[in-house]
Amino acid sequence: MTIATQARKASPQRMRAAAFCERYGLAVPILLAPMAGSTPPALAAAVANGGGMGALGALNTQPEGIAEWASAFRARSNGAFQANLWIPDPPPVRDAAREAAMAEFLGRFGPRPAVPEGPLLPDFAAQCRAIIEAGPAVISSIMGVFPPDVVAAAKARGIAWFACATTLAEAREAVAAGADAIVAQGSEAGGHRGAFDQAAADTQQTGSLALIPRFADALDVPVIATGGIGDARGIAAALTLGASAVQIGTGYLRCPEAGLHPAWSAAIADAEPEGTALTRMFSGRLGRGIANAVTRADAPPAAAYPVQRALFAPVRAAAEKAGNADAMQMWAGQAARLAAAEPAGALTARLWDEAQALLP
């Protein structure tokens, strides 16, 4: 049953969700989280075909790759998708001694990485031009706000902007800059924390139960809840707390369209909430993943982002090739165990059918 049909019952939860779905051309108020490296076109299209919104996490994608991804998505779906970018930090302050110590440490778990040189990420301005040219329904940001010229260019083409925030101050900054909706990222979320100031990410750990209603009460734009949502109960709770839609990441990673490494998928299936941990080991930015030997070890301080990411890359690649979960990068949220191994389109529809049965 569609959200429009359910909205006729006119509960506040249904009315908010129906308005959001109408605005963005969705059948259900469920968005795929734009997880960099884990949103292949097949997964995004399946979620869109199930009535939700697909996603591209474009952090590591070159401009030409963004165009190719959009084309591959549209070959599979005429639904909506968002294209997400991280707002870049200033260039990292390099610390040769720290980087050498980390390289030595990582050599215990795989090939000893070389200290990286040169550009470590694609050109952000070129990526911004590419995501706008791709013509998604939404561009989205994490770790800050888009520059004014990017916001203006997107809105001139009818593209909305969703901004991820972890505090009300961040959310208000994004709304003042022109954000059309705020993604409220609770501390339960897998992957990277969206703190605008990466040094503050360790202390900005508000959970979804507190964050969602605070944003909903204080903001005049829709709130999209993310973090710790893995089944219909989480969706219904988020909508009851004031969200207009939900965004799910880890909950889709075991879908066949995600193409996840079998060891990572198995770890998600077995993960307890306390089995995830916040770490800077994988990238230098704080993020939540499944704890393993490389995160539990007595490590030296992580190098700055994205240097740490480059240092860890060969270790991660070797671990994936060997199927060694002890040294893999396995992002996951605290509700990981709820992730279902079923086709993403069917999962999207099922989650909403079950969630609407829980709503007044």
Short mmCIF file of N, CA, C and O in Angstrom, two decimals, residues 156-217:
data_model
loop_
_atom_site.label_atom_id
_atom_site.label_comp_id
_atom_site.label_asym_id
_atom_site.label_seq_id
_atom_site.Cartn_x
_atom_site.Cartn_y
_atom_site.Cartn_z
N ALA A 156 19.20 25.90 -9.31
CA ALA A 156 18.82 26.41 -10.63
C ALA A 156 18.35 25.29 -11.54
O ALA A 156 17.59 25.53 -12.49
N ARG A 157 18.78 24.06 -11.24
CA ARG A 157 18.37 22.90 -12.03
C ARG A 157 17.29 22.08 -11.33
O ARG A 157 16.98 20.96 -11.75
N GLY A 158 16.72 22.62 -10.26
CA GLY A 158 15.66 21.92 -9.56
C GLY A 158 16.14 20.76 -8.71
O GLY A 158 15.36 19.86 -8.38
N ILE A 159 17.41 20.77 -8.32
CA ILE A 159 17.99 19.70 -7.50
C ILE A 159 17.99 20.16 -6.05
O ILE A 159 18.49 21.23 -5.72
N ALA A 160 17.43 19.34 -5.17
CA ALA A 160 17.39 19.66 -3.75
C ALA A 160 18.71 19.31 -3.08
O ALA A 160 19.54 18.58 -3.63
N TRP A 161 18.89 19.83 -1.86
CA TRP A 161 20.10 19.55 -1.08
C TRP A 161 19.73 19.03 0.29
O TRP A 161 19.00 19.69 1.04
N PHE A 162 20.21 17.83 0.61
CA PHE A 162 20.07 17.26 1.94
C PHE A 162 21.42 17.36 2.64
O PHE A 162 22.45 16.94 2.08
N ALA A 163 21.44 17.86 3.87
CA ALA A 163 22.69 18.02 4.62
C ALA A 163 22.66 17.12 5.85
O ALA A 163 21.71 17.17 6.64
N CYS A 164 23.71 16.34 6.04
CA CYS A 164 23.85 15.50 7.23
C CYS A 164 24.35 16.36 8.39
O CYS A 164 25.23 17.20 8.22
N ALA A 165 23.78 16.14 9.59
CA ALA A 165 24.19 16.90 10.77
C ALA A 165 24.15 15.98 11.98
O ALA A 165 23.33 15.06 12.06
N THR A 166 25.04 16.27 12.94
CA THR A 166 25.09 15.49 14.18
C THR A 166 24.74 16.33 15.40
O THR A 166 24.63 15.79 16.50
N THR A 167 24.58 17.64 15.22
CA THR A 167 24.16 18.53 16.30
C THR A 167 23.18 19.55 15.74
O THR A 167 23.14 19.79 14.52
N LEU A 168 22.41 20.17 16.62
CA LEU A 168 21.47 21.19 16.17
C LEU A 168 22.20 22.39 15.59
O LEU A 168 21.73 22.99 14.61
N ALA A 169 23.34 22.76 16.14
CA ALA A 169 24.10 23.88 15.60
C ALA A 169 24.51 23.60 14.15
O ALA A 169 24.41 24.49 13.28
N GLU A 170 24.96 22.38 13.86
CA GLU A 170 25.29 22.02 12.49
C GLU A 170 24.06 22.08 11.60
O GLU A 170 24.12 22.59 10.46
N ALA A 171 22.95 21.56 12.09
CA ALA A 171 21.72 21.56 11.29
C ALA A 171 21.28 22.98 10.97
O ALA A 171 20.89 23.28 9.83
N ARG A 172 21.34 23.87 11.95
CA ARG A 172 20.94 25.25 11.70
C ARG A 172 21.88 25.94 10.71
O ARG A 172 21.44 26.74 9.88
N GLU A 173 23.17 25.63 10.79
CA GLU A 173 24.10 26.19 9.82
C GLU A 173 23.74 25.74 8.41
O GLU A 173 23.78 26.54 7.45
N ALA A 174 23.38 24.47 8.25
CA ALA A 174 23.03 23.95 6.94
C ALA A 174 21.73 24.56 6.42
O ALA A 174 21.62 24.92 5.24
N VAL A 175 20.74 24.70 7.28
CA VAL A 175 19.48 25.31 6.86
C VAL A 175 19.71 26.75 6.43
O VAL A 175 19.18 27.22 5.41
N ALA A 176 20.52 27.48 7.18
CA ALA A 176 20.82 28.87 6.82
C ALA A 176 21.53 28.95 5.48
O ALA A 176 21.40 29.95 4.75
N ALA A 177 22.27 27.90 5.12
CA ALA A 177 22.99 27.88 3.85
C ALA A 177 22.12 27.39 2.69
O ALA A 177 22.59 27.37 1.55
N GLY A 178 20.88 26.98 3.00
CA GLY A 178 19.95 26.60 1.94
C GLY A 178 19.57 25.15 1.87
O GLY A 178 18.92 24.73 0.90
N ALA A 179 19.91 24.34 2.88
CA ALA A 179 19.54 22.92 2.85
C ALA A 179 18.03 22.75 2.85
O ALA A 179 17.31 23.44 3.59
N ASP A 180 17.54 21.82 2.03
CA ASP A 180 16.11 21.56 1.93
C ASP A 180 15.63 20.53 2.94
O ASP A 180 14.42 20.43 3.20
N ALA A 181 16.52 19.74 3.48
CA ALA A 181 16.20 18.75 4.51
C ALA A 181 17.49 18.44 5.26
O ALA A 181 18.58 18.62 4.74
N ILE A 182 17.32 17.97 6.49
CA ILE A 182 18.47 17.62 7.33
C ILE A 182 18.43 16.13 7.64
O ILE A 182 17.40 15.60 8.08
N VAL A 183 19.56 15.47 7.41
CA VAL A 183 19.72 14.07 7.79
C VAL A 183 20.29 14.04 9.20
O VAL A 183 21.43 14.45 9.44
N ALA A 184 19.49 13.59 10.15
CA ALA A 184 19.89 13.54 11.55
C ALA A 184 20.63 12.23 11.79
O ALA A 184 20.03 11.16 11.86
N GLN A 185 21.95 12.31 11.93
CA GLN A 185 22.77 11.12 12.07
C GLN A 185 23.02 10.81 13.55
O GLN A 185 23.84 11.46 14.21
N GLY A 186 22.32 9.82 14.06
CA GLY A 186 22.54 9.39 15.43
C GLY A 186 23.85 8.65 15.58
O GLY A 186 24.42 8.12 14.61
N SER A 187 24.33 8.58 16.80
CA SER A 187 25.65 7.97 17.06
C SER A 187 25.66 6.48 16.81
O SER A 187 26.74 5.87 16.74
N GLU A 188 24.48 5.87 16.65
CA GLU A 188 24.42 4.43 16.35
C GLU A 188 24.86 4.11 14.92
O GLU A 188 25.09 2.96 14.57
N ALA A 189 24.93 5.14 14.07
CA ALA A 189 25.15 4.94 12.64
C ALA A 189 26.50 4.29 12.34
O ALA A 189 27.50 4.56 13.00
N GLY A 190 26.51 3.46 11.31
CA GLY A 190 27.75 2.90 10.82
C GLY A 190 28.48 3.87 9.92
O GLY A 190 27.92 4.85 9.44
N GLY A 191 29.75 3.60 9.69
CA GLY A 191 30.54 4.48 8.85
C GLY A 191 30.95 5.74 9.58
O GLY A 191 30.99 5.79 10.82
N HIS A 192 31.27 6.76 8.82
CA HIS A 192 31.87 7.96 9.38
C HIS A 192 30.87 8.87 10.09
O HIS A 192 29.72 9.00 9.66
N ARG A 193 31.31 9.49 11.16
CA ARG A 193 30.53 10.50 11.83
C ARG A 193 30.52 11.77 10.99
O ARG A 193 31.53 12.16 10.42
N GLY A 194 29.36 12.43 10.91
CA GLY A 194 29.23 13.59 10.04
C GLY A 194 29.58 14.91 10.67
O GLY A 194 29.19 15.97 10.16
N ALA A 195 30.31 14.92 11.76
CA ALA A 195 30.65 16.16 12.46
C ALA A 195 31.35 17.13 11.52
O ALA A 195 32.27 16.76 10.79
N PHE A 196 30.91 18.40 11.55
CA PHE A 196 31.52 19.41 10.69
C PHE A 196 32.99 19.64 11.07
O PHE A 196 33.82 19.92 10.22
N ASP A 197 33.29 19.54 12.36
CA ASP A 197 34.65 19.68 12.86
C ASP A 197 35.12 18.30 13.28
O ASP A 197 34.66 17.75 14.27
N GLN A 198 36.03 17.71 12.51
CA GLN A 198 36.40 16.32 12.79
C GLN A 198 37.02 16.15 14.17
O GLN A 198 36.93 15.08 14.77
N ALA A 199 37.64 17.19 14.71
CA ALA A 199 38.21 17.08 16.05
C ALA A 199 37.13 16.94 17.12
O ALA A 199 37.39 16.46 18.22
N ALA A 200 35.90 17.37 16.78
CA ALA A 200 34.80 17.29 17.73
C ALA A 200 33.98 16.01 17.61
O ALA A 200 33.07 15.78 18.40
N ALA A 201 34.29 15.18 16.62
CA ALA A 201 33.47 14.00 16.37
C ALA A 201 33.41 13.06 17.56
O ALA A 201 32.38 12.42 17.81
N ASP A 202 34.50 12.96 18.32
CA ASP A 202 34.53 12.05 19.46
C ASP A 202 33.51 12.44 20.53
O ASP A 202 32.98 11.58 21.24
N THR A 203 33.24 13.72 20.67
CA THR A 203 32.34 14.19 21.73
C THR A 203 30.92 14.39 21.24
O THR A 203 30.01 14.56 22.06
N GLN A 204 30.69 14.39 19.93
CA GLN A 204 29.35 14.59 19.38
C GLN A 204 28.71 13.22 19.13
O GLN A 204 28.63 12.75 18.00
N GLN A 205 28.23 12.61 20.20
CA GLN A 205 27.76 11.23 20.15
C GLN A 205 26.31 11.12 20.61
O GLN A 205 25.95 10.21 21.35
N THR A 206 25.46 12.03 20.15
CA THR A 206 24.05 11.98 20.54
C THR A 206 23.34 10.87 19.78
O THR A 206 23.46 10.76 18.56
N GLY A 207 22.57 10.07 20.50
CA GLY A 207 21.82 8.98 19.88
C GLY A 207 20.56 9.47 19.19
O GLY A 207 20.08 10.58 19.41
N SER A 208 20.02 8.61 18.34
CA SER A 208 18.87 8.98 17.52
C SER A 208 17.64 9.33 18.34
O SER A 208 16.87 10.23 17.97
N LEU A 209 17.42 8.65 19.47
CA LEU A 209 16.22 8.93 20.27
C LEU A 209 16.19 10.36 20.77
O LEU A 209 15.11 10.93 20.97
N ALA A 210 17.35 10.95 21.00
CA ALA A 210 17.41 12.34 21.44
C ALA A 210 17.53 13.30 20.25
O ALA A 210 16.95 14.39 20.27
N LEU A 211 18.27 12.89 19.22
CA LEU A 211 18.56 13.80 18.12
C LEU A 211 17.34 14.08 17.24
O LEU A 211 17.08 15.23 16.87
N ILE A 212 16.58 13.04 16.90
CA ILE A 212 15.48 13.22 15.96
C ILE A 212 14.43 14.20 16.49
O ILE A 212 14.07 15.16 15.78
N PRO A 213 13.90 14.03 17.71
CA PRO A 213 12.89 14.98 18.16
C PRO A 213 13.43 16.39 18.35
O PRO A 213 12.71 17.37 18.15
N ARG A 214 14.71 16.50 18.73
CA ARG A 214 15.28 17.85 18.89
C ARG A 214 15.31 18.57 17.56
O ARG A 214 14.94 19.74 17.46
N PHE A 215 15.76 17.88 16.51
CA PHE A 215 15.76 18.49 15.19
C PHE A 215 14.33 18.80 14.73
O PHE A 215 14.05 19.87 14.17
N ALA A 216 13.43 17.83 14.91
CA ALA A 216 12.05 18.01 14.45
C ALA A 216 11.39 19.20 15.13
O ALA A 216 10.62 19.94 14.49
N ASP A 217 11.67 19.41 16.40
CA ASP A 217 11.06 20.51 17.14
C ASP A 217 11.66 21.86 16.75
O ASP A 217 10.97 22.89 16.82
#
